[in-house]
Amino acid sequence: MPPVASTATAPQRFAIIAGNGRLPLVLAERAAVAPDRAVHIIGIAGEADPEIARYPHSWIKWGELGRLFRVLEAENMTDLVIVGGVTRPDLANVRLDFGAITNLPFILGLMQQGGDDGVLGSLVRFFEGRGYRVRGVHEVAPDLIARSGGLTRLLPDDQDLSDIAKARAVLASLGPHDVGQCVAVDRNRVLAIEAAEGTDRMLNRVVEISHWGTRGRGRRRGVAVKSAKPDQELRVDMPAIGPRTVELVAEAGLKGLAIEAGRVLVIDEERVRALADAADVFVFGF
Amino acid sequence: MPPVASTATAPQRFAIIAGNGRLPLVLAERAAVAPDRAVHIIGIAGEADPEIARYPHSWIKWGELGRLFRVLEAENMTDLVIVGGVTRPDLANVRLDFGAITNLPFILGLMQQGGDDGVLGSLVRFFEGRGYRVRGVHEVAPDLIARSGGLTRLLPDDQDLSDIAKARAVLASLGPHDVGQCVAVDRNRVLAIEAAEGTDRMLNRVVEISHWGTRGRGRRRGVAVKSAKPDQELRVDMPAIGPRTVELVAEAGLKGLAIEAGRVLVIDEERVRALADAADVFVFGF
């Protein structure tokens, strides 16, 4: 896959529609220290980190699509960055406001789609159809994108490179099915494949998978590989790693983490590097 | 995949090398009630169910390959059925007997192989090279093999059949990588893919995966599909489902379980059917 284009001019003003995780805060922080930037965070209640309140912000609830558009208009924002994961709420507990009700056919269509790529692609087209520009994290913070080569003191050895190649082959096979962002491989044996559970849970279970001959002896084995799906909508769903990912790779007993340069975000690179070096694991962009 | 050949004559006498799970007992029970059959179970200590002691049996420990061959000779058994899962023991705690030490190059070679298919294929060739015949469960108990069509009161509907097709496509893509026996799909979205953790653990996590709109409301959604890998060594590693699998499918909130006819074993079909009918889930052979 080619890296995403980063030639587009980054917007001076943009709204961050914030799901869970640290990424909305990281973006807000960067914009706050840039004199020529203005952001407004719109946090989804129950999803976004309460710390967003340190920056200019509004809260919306699931179903308040009308309120979302009113905030965007009041703040005079035409560029959106949609970041952070969301749970899939029980629709029975969601109250739709007028703006949501007028868009009900679209919303119901979204809910009925199965694959993530389809849902997120529809979301982008929905906002674009209303005159907004949906910008990727890579456009507003291109320095967060993973680069090729080693990020850490340790680098993959030949066995690791062979396992990385195997994991990439598995990911390539899964791409057409809109699944597979992370795979763990140990000496040609596929230990775990991420589907809908997310990378953290996938890494969590690797530690429970038995190996011949090394149990309880703490010798690291195997690698995790994370990449974007071939058709992934990178503007709203760019895969990311961060300090927690490195902690989980270390806890799983893996030797390191390889990530697709140009198509995966590294959140808090300094801490990623420090944690990885302290745990003797590698982080490597391919 | 064509079903496995079941034309070979089943052996009258065979040894069961027993790992964990119920299957060794099921086979022993069947042989015990057949007047023309004689079995001897060789249980791997720490793996095999202690109940094997109800039948003619011996225990061996990991590493006692010499003792294994002595038991086979003493019992005059030349046909072997190798069944049940095994953990991968810590080699530091395994004491090798003389028979194991003389086969050390073979054993070390096995340990260094990554993929399951390679390991199990080597194991079959190892026994065959010493004059033993390795027989599949399908040869000694062909009635355990899944048949086409519905096993239960409920059958898959059109949406389920479409999800089954998607899961089969995912499994087919994974086959060349020697991974993937079970996949769960809900309305075209891949929820979970089994790698080295086993089917039970994969089903366990499906319940935690969030859906739009149905959380906590108990409406069943999605299917699990289990099949053999294209190159799976069916003589020693035929995929199996049983009552516990059906319980986990029900607990996961899935609508049913589809299995590959001819290449998956159904252990205790009566109970599988009864549990599935009671839980309103389908079991279907394709």
mmCIF file of N, CA, C and O in Angstrom, chain A residues 183-274:
data_model
loop_
_atom_site.group_PDB
_atom_site.id
_atom_site.type_symbol
_atom_site.label_atom_id
_atom_site.label_comp_id
_atom_site.label_asym_id
_atom_site.label_seq_id
_atom_site.Cartn_x
_atom_site.Cartn_y
_atom_site.Cartn_z
ATOM 1 N N VAL A 183 -1.973 -9.150 13.676
ATOM 2 C CA VAL A 183 -1.757 -10.600 13.698
ATOM 3 C C VAL A 183 -0.477 -10.865 14.491
ATOM 4 O O VAL A 183 0.494 -10.112 14.357
ATOM 5 N N ALA A 184 -0.502 -11.904 15.320
ATOM 6 C CA ALA A 184 0.709 -12.301 16.046
ATOM 7 C C ALA A 184 1.189 -13.644 15.508
ATOM 8 O O ALA A 184 0.391 -14.561 15.304
ATOM 9 N N VAL A 185 2.497 -13.733 15.245
ATOM 10 C CA VAL A 185 3.092 -14.947 14.678
ATOM 11 C C VAL A 185 4.347 -15.288 15.475
ATOM 12 O O VAL A 185 5.124 -14.394 15.830
ATOM 13 N N ASP A 186 4.530 -16.556 15.758
ATOM 14 C CA ASP A 186 5.740 -17.027 16.420
ATOM 15 C C ASP A 186 6.324 -18.180 15.616
ATOM 16 O O ASP A 186 5.723 -19.233 15.525
ATOM 17 N N ARG A 187 7.483 -17.973 15.052
ATOM 18 C CA ARG A 187 8.170 -18.992 14.259
ATOM 19 C C ARG A 187 7.212 -19.697 13.306
ATOM 20 O O ARG A 187 6.996 -20.908 13.379
ATOM 21 N N ASN A 188 6.607 -18.904 12.474
ATOM 22 C CA ASN A 188 5.735 -19.376 11.393
ATOM 23 C C ASN A 188 4.367 -19.859 11.865
ATOM 24 O O ASN A 188 3.543 -20.247 11.058
ATOM 25 N N ARG A 189 4.112 -19.846 13.173
ATOM 26 C CA ARG A 189 2.804 -20.285 13.672
ATOM 27 C C ARG A 189 1.979 -19.045 13.997
ATOM 28 O O ARG A 189 2.412 -18.171 14.741
ATOM 29 N N VAL A 190 0.778 -18.979 13.435
ATOM 30 C CA VAL A 190 -0.094 -17.834 13.690
ATOM 31 C C VAL A 190 -0.745 -18.000 15.062
ATOM 32 O O VAL A 190 -1.514 -18.933 15.280
ATOM 33 N N LEU A 191 -0.424 -17.113 15.985
ATOM 34 C CA LEU A 191 -0.940 -17.230 17.351
ATOM 35 C C LEU A 191 -2.318 -16.600 17.499
ATOM 36 O O LEU A 191 -3.179 -17.141 18.181
ATOM 37 N N ALA A 192 -2.512 -15.435 16.899
ATOM 38 C CA ALA A 192 -3.760 -14.700 17.119
ATOM 39 C C ALA A 192 -4.025 -13.776 15.947
ATOM 40 O O ALA A 192 -3.100 -13.230 15.349
ATOM 41 N N ILE A 193 -5.310 -13.626 15.638
ATOM 42 C CA ILE A 193 -5.751 -12.733 14.567
ATOM 43 C C ILE A 193 -6.814 -11.813 15.140
ATOM 44 O O ILE A 193 -7.791 -12.288 15.719
ATOM 45 N N GLU A 194 -6.629 -10.522 14.962
ATOM 46 C CA GLU A 194 -7.629 -9.559 15.423
ATOM 47 C C GLU A 194 -8.807 -9.507 14.456
ATOM 48 O O GLU A 194 -8.613 -9.355 13.251
ATOM 49 N N ALA A 195 -10.013 -9.618 14.990
ATOM 50 C CA ALA A 195 -11.201 -9.353 14.173
ATOM 51 C C ALA A 195 -11.889 -8.140 14.812
ATOM 52 O O ALA A 195 -11.323 -7.054 14.805
ATOM 53 N N ALA A 196 -13.086 -8.314 15.388
ATOM 54 C CA ALA A 196 -13.814 -7.153 15.914
ATOM 55 C C ALA A 196 -13.444 -6.805 17.353
ATOM 56 O O ALA A 196 -13.918 -5.807 17.880
ATOM 57 N N GLU A 197 -12.588 -7.614 18.000
ATOM 58 C CA GLU A 197 -12.326 -7.376 19.424
ATOM 59 C C GLU A 197 -11.345 -6.237 19.672
ATOM 60 O O GLU A 197 -11.250 -5.740 20.797
ATOM 61 N N GLY A 198 -10.590 -5.853 18.651
ATOM 62 C CA GLY A 198 -9.611 -4.784 18.834
ATOM 63 C C GLY A 198 -8.235 -5.327 19.191
ATOM 64 O O GLY A 198 -8.093 -6.442 19.678
ATOM 65 N N THR A 199 -7.225 -4.489 18.912
ATOM 66 C CA THR A 199 -5.838 -4.926 19.087
ATOM 67 C C THR A 199 -5.502 -5.246 20.547
ATOM 68 O O THR A 199 -4.806 -6.222 20.835
ATOM 69 N N ASP A 200 -6.000 -4.424 21.475
ATOM 70 C CA ASP A 200 -5.641 -4.646 22.877
ATOM 71 C C ASP A 200 -6.090 -6.023 23.359
ATOM 72 O O ASP A 200 -5.321 -6.758 23.978
ATOM 73 N N ARG A 201 -7.321 -6.369 23.063
ATOM 74 C CA ARG A 201 -7.822 -7.685 23.511
ATOM 75 C C ARG A 201 -7.094 -8.820 22.812
ATOM 76 O O ARG A 201 -6.883 -9.873 23.379
ATOM 77 N N MET A 202 -6.758 -8.604 21.547
ATOM 78 C CA MET A 202 -6.009 -9.643 20.846
ATOM 79 C C MET A 202 -4.673 -9.872 21.535
ATOM 80 O O MET A 202 -4.285 -11.005 21.795
ATOM 81 N N LEU A 203 -3.969 -8.796 21.852
ATOM 82 C CA LEU A 203 -2.667 -8.953 22.508
ATOM 83 C C LEU A 203 -2.821 -9.586 23.884
ATOM 84 O O LEU A 203 -1.991 -10.389 24.312
ATOM 85 N N ASN A 204 -3.911 -9.228 24.566
ATOM 86 C CA ASN A 204 -4.172 -9.818 25.876
ATOM 87 C C ASN A 204 -4.214 -11.331 25.860
ATOM 88 O O ASN A 204 -3.817 -11.983 26.808
ATOM 89 N N ARG A 205 -4.731 -11.904 24.773
ATOM 90 C CA ARG A 205 -4.865 -13.361 24.811
ATOM 91 C C ARG A 205 -3.602 -14.081 24.367
ATOM 92 O O ARG A 205 -3.474 -15.270 24.593
ATOM 93 N N VAL A 206 -2.673 -13.369 23.755
ATOM 94 C CA VAL A 206 -1.457 -14.049 23.289
ATOM 95 C C VAL A 206 -0.702 -14.672 24.457
ATOM 96 O O VAL A 206 -0.148 -15.759 24.350
ATOM 97 N N VAL A 207 -0.723 -13.994 25.589
ATOM 98 C CA VAL A 207 0.020 -14.509 26.740
ATOM 99 C C VAL A 207 -0.527 -15.864 27.194
ATOM 100 O O VAL A 207 0.200 -16.673 27.767
ATOM 101 N N GLU A 208 -1.797 -16.128 26.901
ATOM 102 C CA GLU A 208 -2.396 -17.397 27.341
ATOM 103 C C GLU A 208 -2.143 -18.547 26.377
ATOM 104 O O GLU A 208 -2.478 -19.687 26.673
ATOM 105 N N ILE A 209 -1.596 -18.240 25.215
ATOM 106 C CA ILE A 209 -1.428 -19.293 24.215
ATOM 107 C C ILE A 209 -0.139 -20.042 24.480
ATOM 108 O O ILE A 209 0.913 -19.462 24.663
ATOM 109 N N SER A 210 -0.241 -21.350 24.510
ATOM 110 C CA SER A 210 0.900 -22.135 24.971
ATOM 111 C C SER A 210 1.931 -22.330 23.877
ATOM 112 O O SER A 210 1.630 -22.406 22.699
ATOM 113 N N HIS A 211 3.142 -22.351 24.307
ATOM 114 C CA HIS A 211 4.285 -22.614 23.445
ATOM 115 C C HIS A 211 4.938 -23.909 23.902
ATOM 116 O O HIS A 211 4.867 -24.263 25.055
ATOM 117 N N TRP A 212 5.619 -24.562 23.002
ATOM 118 C CA TRP A 212 6.473 -25.653 23.413
ATOM 119 C C TRP A 212 7.691 -25.067 24.098
ATOM 120 O O TRP A 212 8.395 -24.254 23.513
ATOM 121 N N GLY A 213 7.934 -25.484 25.289
ATOM 122 C CA GLY A 213 9.284 -25.350 25.802
ATOM 123 C C GLY A 213 9.676 -24.055 26.465
ATOM 124 O O GLY A 213 10.756 -23.966 27.010
ATOM 125 N N THR A 214 8.815 -23.042 26.464
ATOM 126 C CA THR A 214 9.303 -21.795 27.041
ATOM 127 C C THR A 214 8.394 -21.278 28.139
ATOM 128 O O THR A 214 8.643 -20.217 28.677
ATOM 129 N N ARG A 215 7.347 -22.030 28.465
ATOM 130 C CA ARG A 215 6.366 -21.481 29.383
ATOM 131 C C ARG A 215 7.026 -21.101 30.717
ATOM 132 O O ARG A 215 7.824 -21.844 31.256
ATOM 133 N N GLY A 216 6.680 -19.949 31.199
ATOM 134 C CA GLY A 216 7.156 -19.541 32.512
ATOM 135 C C GLY A 216 8.624 -19.174 32.546
ATOM 136 O O GLY A 216 9.184 -18.926 33.598
ATOM 137 N N ARG A 217 9.276 -19.149 31.378
ATOM 138 C CA ARG A 217 10.688 -18.848 31.457
ATOM 139 C C ARG A 217 11.011 -17.442 30.964
ATOM 140 O O ARG A 217 12.151 -17.007 30.976
ATOM 141 N N GLY A 218 9.978 -16.763 30.514
ATOM 142 C CA GLY A 218 10.127 -15.340 30.234
ATOM 143 C C GLY A 218 10.956 -15.006 29.008
ATOM 144 O O GLY A 218 11.290 -13.853 28.795
ATOM 145 N N ARG A 219 11.314 -16.020 28.213
ATOM 146 C CA ARG A 219 12.041 -15.651 27.001
ATOM 147 C C ARG A 219 11.033 -15.142 25.978
ATOM 148 O O ARG A 219 10.029 -15.802 25.710
ATOM 149 N N ARG A 220 11.318 -13.984 25.396
ATOM 150 C CA ARG A 220 10.377 -13.416 24.431
ATOM 151 C C ARG A 220 10.400 -14.205 23.125
ATOM 152 O O ARG A 220 11.448 -14.647 22.672
ATOM 153 N N ARG A 221 9.213 -14.364 22.525
ATOM 154 C CA ARG A 221 9.088 -15.061 21.247
ATOM 155 C C ARG A 221 7.972 -14.443 20.429
ATOM 156 O O ARG A 221 6.933 -14.103 20.960
ATOM 157 N N GLY A 222 8.181 -14.380 19.121
ATOM 158 C CA GLY A 222 7.099 -13.986 18.232
ATOM 159 C C GLY A 222 6.945 -12.480 18.103
ATOM 160 O O GLY A 222 7.552 -11.708 18.849
ATOM 161 N N VAL A 223 6.151 -12.097 17.132
ATOM 162 C CA VAL A 223 5.957 -10.678 16.825
ATOM 163 C C VAL A 223 4.470 -10.380 16.627
ATOM 164 O O VAL A 223 3.696 -11.272 16.324
ATOM 165 N N ALA A 224 4.111 -9.119 16.823
ATOM 166 C CA ALA A 224 2.784 -8.646 16.422
ATOM 167 C C ALA A 224 2.983 -7.678 15.263
ATOM 168 O O ALA A 224 3.966 -6.933 15.233
ATOM 169 N N VAL A 225 2.075 -7.731 14.315
ATOM 170 C CA VAL A 225 2.153 -6.860 13.142
ATOM 171 C C VAL A 225 0.819 -6.148 12.985
ATOM 172 O O VAL A 225 -0.230 -6.781 12.984
ATOM 173 N N LYS A 226 0.873 -4.836 12.874
ATOM 174 C CA LYS A 226 -0.350 -4.053 12.708
ATOM 175 C C LYS A 226 -0.283 -3.233 11.425
ATOM 176 O O LYS A 226 0.720 -2.572 11.158
ATOM 177 N N SER A 227 -1.349 -3.289 10.653
ATOM 178 C CA SER A 227 -1.387 -2.521 9.407
ATOM 179 C C SER A 227 -2.815 -2.068 9.155
ATOM 180 O O SER A 227 -3.739 -2.467 9.851
ATOM 181 N N ALA A 228 -2.980 -1.215 8.161
ATOM 182 C CA ALA A 228 -4.317 -0.811 7.741
ATOM 183 C C ALA A 228 -4.849 -1.851 6.755
ATOM 184 O O ALA A 228 -4.091 -2.491 6.040
ATOM 185 N N LYS A 229 -6.161 -2.017 6.742
ATOM 186 C CA LYS A 229 -6.771 -2.878 5.733
ATOM 187 C C LYS A 229 -6.652 -2.185 4.378
ATOM 188 O O LYS A 229 -6.588 -0.954 4.320
ATOM 189 N N PRO A 230 -6.615 -2.960 3.284
ATOM 190 C CA PRO A 230 -6.387 -2.328 1.974
ATOM 191 C C PRO A 230 -7.386 -1.208 1.674
ATOM 192 O O PRO A 230 -7.011 -0.168 1.137
ATOM 193 N N ASP A 231 -8.659 -1.408 2.034
ATOM 194 C CA ASP A 231 -9.680 -0.410 1.710
ATOM 195 C C ASP A 231 -10.062 0.435 2.917
ATOM 196 O O ASP A 231 -11.113 1.070 2.932
ATOM 197 N N GLN A 232 -9.229 0.426 3.953
ATOM 198 C CA GLN A 232 -9.594 1.147 5.167
ATOM 199 C C GLN A 232 -9.790 2.640 4.899
ATOM 200 O O GLN A 232 -8.992 3.254 4.181
ATOM 201 N N GLU A 233 -10.852 3.205 5.469
ATOM 202 C CA GLU A 233 -11.132 4.640 5.323
ATOM 203 C C GLU A 233 -10.216 5.374 6.301
ATOM 204 O O GLU A 233 -10.533 5.563 7.476
ATOM 205 N N LEU A 234 -9.025 5.754 5.812
ATOM 206 C CA LEU A 234 -8.003 6.289 6.715
ATOM 207 C C LEU A 234 -8.383 7.646 7.298
ATOM 208 O O LEU A 234 -7.856 8.065 8.312
ATOM 209 N N ARG A 235 -9.329 8.331 6.659
ATOM 210 C CA ARG A 235 -9.698 9.636 7.191
ATOM 211 C C ARG A 235 -10.452 9.547 8.517
ATOM 212 O O ARG A 235 -10.461 10.478 9.299
ATOM 213 N N VAL A 236 -11.112 8.433 8.746
ATOM 214 C CA VAL A 236 -11.860 8.337 10.007
ATOM 215 C C VAL A 236 -11.471 7.118 10.828
ATOM 216 O O VAL A 236 -11.990 6.907 11.915
ATOM 217 N N ASP A 237 -10.560 6.306 10.328
ATOM 218 C CA ASP A 237 -10.325 5.026 11.009
ATOM 219 C C ASP A 237 -8.896 4.568 10.801
ATOM 220 O O ASP A 237 -8.650 3.421 10.471
ATOM 221 N N MET A 238 -7.930 5.463 10.978
ATOM 222 C CA MET A 238 -6.550 5.071 10.781
ATOM 223 C C MET A 238 -6.113 4.227 11.977
ATOM 224 O O MET A 238 -6.328 4.624 13.122
ATOM 225 N N PRO A 239 -5.512 3.080 11.723
ATOM 226 C CA PRO A 239 -5.057 2.266 12.855
ATOM 227 C C PRO A 239 -4.015 3.040 13.660
ATOM 228 O O PRO A 239 -3.277 3.856 13.103
ATOM 229 N N ALA A 240 -3.955 2.780 14.942
ATOM 230 C CA ALA A 240 -3.031 3.509 15.802
ATOM 231 C C ALA A 240 -2.391 2.567 16.813
ATOM 232 O O ALA A 240 -2.989 1.572 17.216
ATOM 233 N N ILE A 241 -1.172 2.891 17.185
ATOM 234 C CA ILE A 241 -0.559 2.253 18.349
ATOM 235 C C ILE A 241 -0.149 3.364 19.311
ATOM 236 O O ILE A 241 -0.042 4.534 18.920
ATOM 237 N N GLY A 242 0.069 2.990 20.552
ATOM 238 C CA GLY A 242 0.488 3.964 21.549
ATOM 239 C C GLY A 242 1.178 3.244 22.694
ATOM 240 O O GLY A 242 1.466 2.048 22.595
ATOM 241 N N PRO A 243 1.463 3.964 23.777
ATOM 242 C CA PRO A 243 2.161 3.350 24.910
ATOM 243 C C PRO A 243 1.490 2.064 25.409
ATOM 244 O O PRO A 243 2.161 1.086 25.720
ATOM 245 N N ARG A 244 0.151 2.073 25.465
ATOM 246 C CA ARG A 244 -0.555 0.886 25.963
ATOM 247 C C ARG A 244 -0.307 -0.325 25.065
ATOM 248 O O ARG A 244 -0.177 -1.455 25.543
ATOM 249 N N THR A 245 -0.252 -0.083 23.751
ATOM 250 C CA THR A 245 0.016 -1.185 22.819
ATOM 251 C C THR A 245 1.368 -1.824 23.140
ATOM 252 O O THR A 245 1.503 -3.057 23.160
ATOM 253 N N VAL A 246 2.369 -0.981 23.369
ATOM 254 C CA VAL A 246 3.708 -1.502 23.668
ATOM 255 C C VAL A 246 3.701 -2.285 24.983
ATOM 256 O O VAL A 246 4.303 -3.350 25.093
ATOM 257 N N GLU A 247 2.988 -1.761 25.978
ATOM 258 C CA GLU A 247 2.880 -2.492 27.250
ATOM 259 C C GLU A 247 2.269 -3.874 27.033
ATOM 260 O O GLU A 247 2.737 -4.876 27.591
ATOM 261 N N LEU A 248 1.234 -3.940 26.207
ATOM 262 C CA LEU A 248 0.570 -5.222 25.975
ATOM 263 C C LEU A 248 1.455 -6.180 25.177
ATOM 264 O O LEU A 248 1.455 -7.382 25.413
ATOM 265 N N VAL A 249 2.216 -5.652 24.212
ATOM 266 C CA VAL A 249 3.151 -6.487 23.461
ATOM 267 C C VAL A 249 4.173 -7.095 24.426
ATOM 268 O O VAL A 249 4.497 -8.276 24.356
ATOM 269 N N ALA A 250 4.654 -6.266 25.355
ATOM 270 C CA ALA A 250 5.626 -6.749 26.336
ATOM 271 C C ALA A 250 4.988 -7.794 27.252
ATOM 272 O O ALA A 250 5.560 -8.861 27.492
ATOM 273 N N GLU A 251 3.783 -7.500 27.742
ATOM 274 C CA GLU A 251 3.097 -8.452 28.636
ATOM 275 C C GLU A 251 2.783 -9.763 27.934
ATOM 276 O O GLU A 251 2.748 -10.821 28.555
ATOM 277 N N ALA A 252 2.533 -9.692 26.625
ATOM 278 C CA ALA A 252 2.211 -10.902 25.863
ATOM 279 C C ALA A 252 3.437 -11.781 25.647
ATOM 280 O O ALA A 252 3.320 -12.897 25.155
ATOM 281 N N GLY A 253 4.608 -11.282 26.003
ATOM 282 C CA GLY A 253 5.826 -12.085 25.821
ATOM 283 C C GLY A 253 6.355 -12.053 24.400
ATOM 284 O O GLY A 253 7.212 -12.859 24.034
ATOM 285 N N LEU A 254 5.851 -11.126 23.598
ATOM 286 C CA LEU A 254 6.316 -11.012 22.216
ATOM 287 C C LEU A 254 7.622 -10.223 22.148
ATOM 288 O O LEU A 254 7.929 -9.436 23.040
ATOM 289 N N LYS A 255 8.373 -10.427 21.071
ATOM 290 C CA LYS A 255 9.651 -9.736 20.929
ATOM 291 C C LYS A 255 9.498 -8.313 20.420
ATOM 292 O O LYS A 255 10.382 -7.480 20.628
ATOM 293 N N GLY A 256 8.400 -8.061 19.716
ATOM 294 C CA GLY A 256 8.249 -6.712 19.201
ATOM 295 C C GLY A 256 7.000 -6.528 18.373
ATOM 296 O O GLY A 256 6.188 -7.446 18.212
ATOM 297 N N LEU A 257 6.889 -5.318 17.874
ATOM 298 C CA LEU A 257 5.708 -4.867 17.151
ATOM 299 C C LEU A 257 6.171 -4.226 15.849
ATOM 300 O O LEU A 257 7.021 -3.333 15.861
ATOM 301 N N ALA A 258 5.631 -4.708 14.739
ATOM 302 C CA ALA A 258 5.938 -4.093 13.453
ATOM 303 C C ALA A 258 4.685 -3.400 12.941
ATOM 304 O O ALA A 258 3.580 -3.932 13.051
ATOM 305 N N ILE A 259 4.852 -2.186 12.410
ATOM 306 C CA ILE A 259 3.702 -1.401 11.960
ATOM 307 C C ILE A 259 3.933 -0.907 10.545
ATOM 308 O O ILE A 259 5.067 -0.708 10.112
ATOM 309 N N GLU A 260 2.820 -0.715 9.849
ATOM 310 C CA GLU A 260 2.896 -0.306 8.454
ATOM 311 C C GLU A 260 3.210 1.190 8.371
ATOM 312 O O GLU A 260 2.395 2.028 8.769
ATOM 313 N N ALA A 261 4.373 1.521 7.844
ATOM 314 C CA ALA A 261 4.757 2.925 7.717
ATOM 315 C C ALA A 261 3.789 3.629 6.778
ATOM 316 O O ALA A 261 3.339 3.064 5.784
ATOM 317 N N GLY A 262 3.423 4.853 7.137
ATOM 318 C CA GLY A 262 2.567 5.654 6.270
ATOM 319 C C GLY A 262 1.089 5.454 6.498
ATOM 320 O O GLY A 262 0.283 6.276 6.060
ATOM 321 N N ARG A 263 0.708 4.346 7.152
ATOM 322 C CA ARG A 263 -0.718 4.047 7.294
ATOM 323 C C ARG A 263 -1.119 3.637 8.716
ATOM 324 O O ARG A 263 -2.206 3.099 8.933
ATOM 325 N N VAL A 264 -0.230 3.866 9.675
ATOM 326 C CA VAL A 264 -0.556 3.604 11.084
ATOM 327 C C VAL A 264 -0.076 4.817 11.881
ATOM 328 O O VAL A 264 0.992 5.361 11.590
ATOM 329 N N LEU A 265 -0.875 5.246 12.866
ATOM 330 C CA LEU A 265 -0.476 6.372 13.705
ATOM 331 C C LEU A 265 0.294 5.887 14.929
ATOM 332 O O LEU A 265 -0.012 4.833 15.474
ATOM 333 N N VAL A 266 1.290 6.654 15.324
ATOM 334 C CA VAL A 266 1.995 6.382 16.577
ATOM 335 C C VAL A 266 1.673 7.517 17.534
ATOM 336 O O VAL A 266 2.097 8.653 17.327
ATOM 337 N N ILE A 267 0.913 7.198 18.565
ATOM 338 C CA ILE A 267 0.489 8.218 19.512
ATOM 339 C C ILE A 267 1.491 8.263 20.654
ATOM 340 O O ILE A 267 1.743 7.245 21.291
ATOM 341 N N ASP A 268 2.072 9.419 20.903
ATOM 342 C CA ASP A 268 3.070 9.609 21.954
ATOM 343 C C ASP A 268 4.334 8.776 21.689
ATOM 344 O O ASP A 268 4.698 7.874 22.444
ATOM 345 N N GLU A 269 4.985 9.118 20.597
ATOM 346 C CA GLU A 269 6.144 8.345 20.142
ATOM 347 C C GLU A 269 7.251 8.271 21.194
ATOM 348 O O GLU A 269 7.886 7.235 21.367
ATOM 349 N N GLU A 270 7.465 9.371 21.929
ATOM 350 C CA GLU A 270 8.540 9.373 22.934
ATOM 351 C C GLU A 270 8.312 8.305 23.987
ATOM 352 O O GLU A 270 9.206 7.555 24.372
ATOM 353 N N ARG A 271 7.074 8.227 24.455
ATOM 354 C CA ARG A 271 6.762 7.254 25.492
ATOM 355 C C ARG A 271 6.732 5.834 24.925
ATOM 356 O O ARG A 271 7.126 4.883 25.597
ATOM 357 N N VAL A 272 6.287 5.698 23.681
ATOM 358 C CA VAL A 272 6.323 4.390 23.012
ATOM 359 C C VAL A 272 7.764 3.882 22.990
ATOM 360 O O VAL A 272 8.050 2.739 23.352
ATOM 361 N N ARG A 273 8.683 4.751 22.584
ATOM 362 C CA ARG A 273 10.077 4.367 22.489
ATOM 363 C C ARG A 273 10.646 4.009 23.884
ATOM 364 O O ARG A 273 11.296 2.972 24.060
ATOM 365 N N ALA A 274 10.355 4.868 24.863
ATOM 366 C CA ALA A 274 10.911 4.654 26.203
ATOM 367 C C ALA A 274 10.406 3.339 26.803
ATOM 368 O O ALA A 274 11.180 2.553 27.361
#
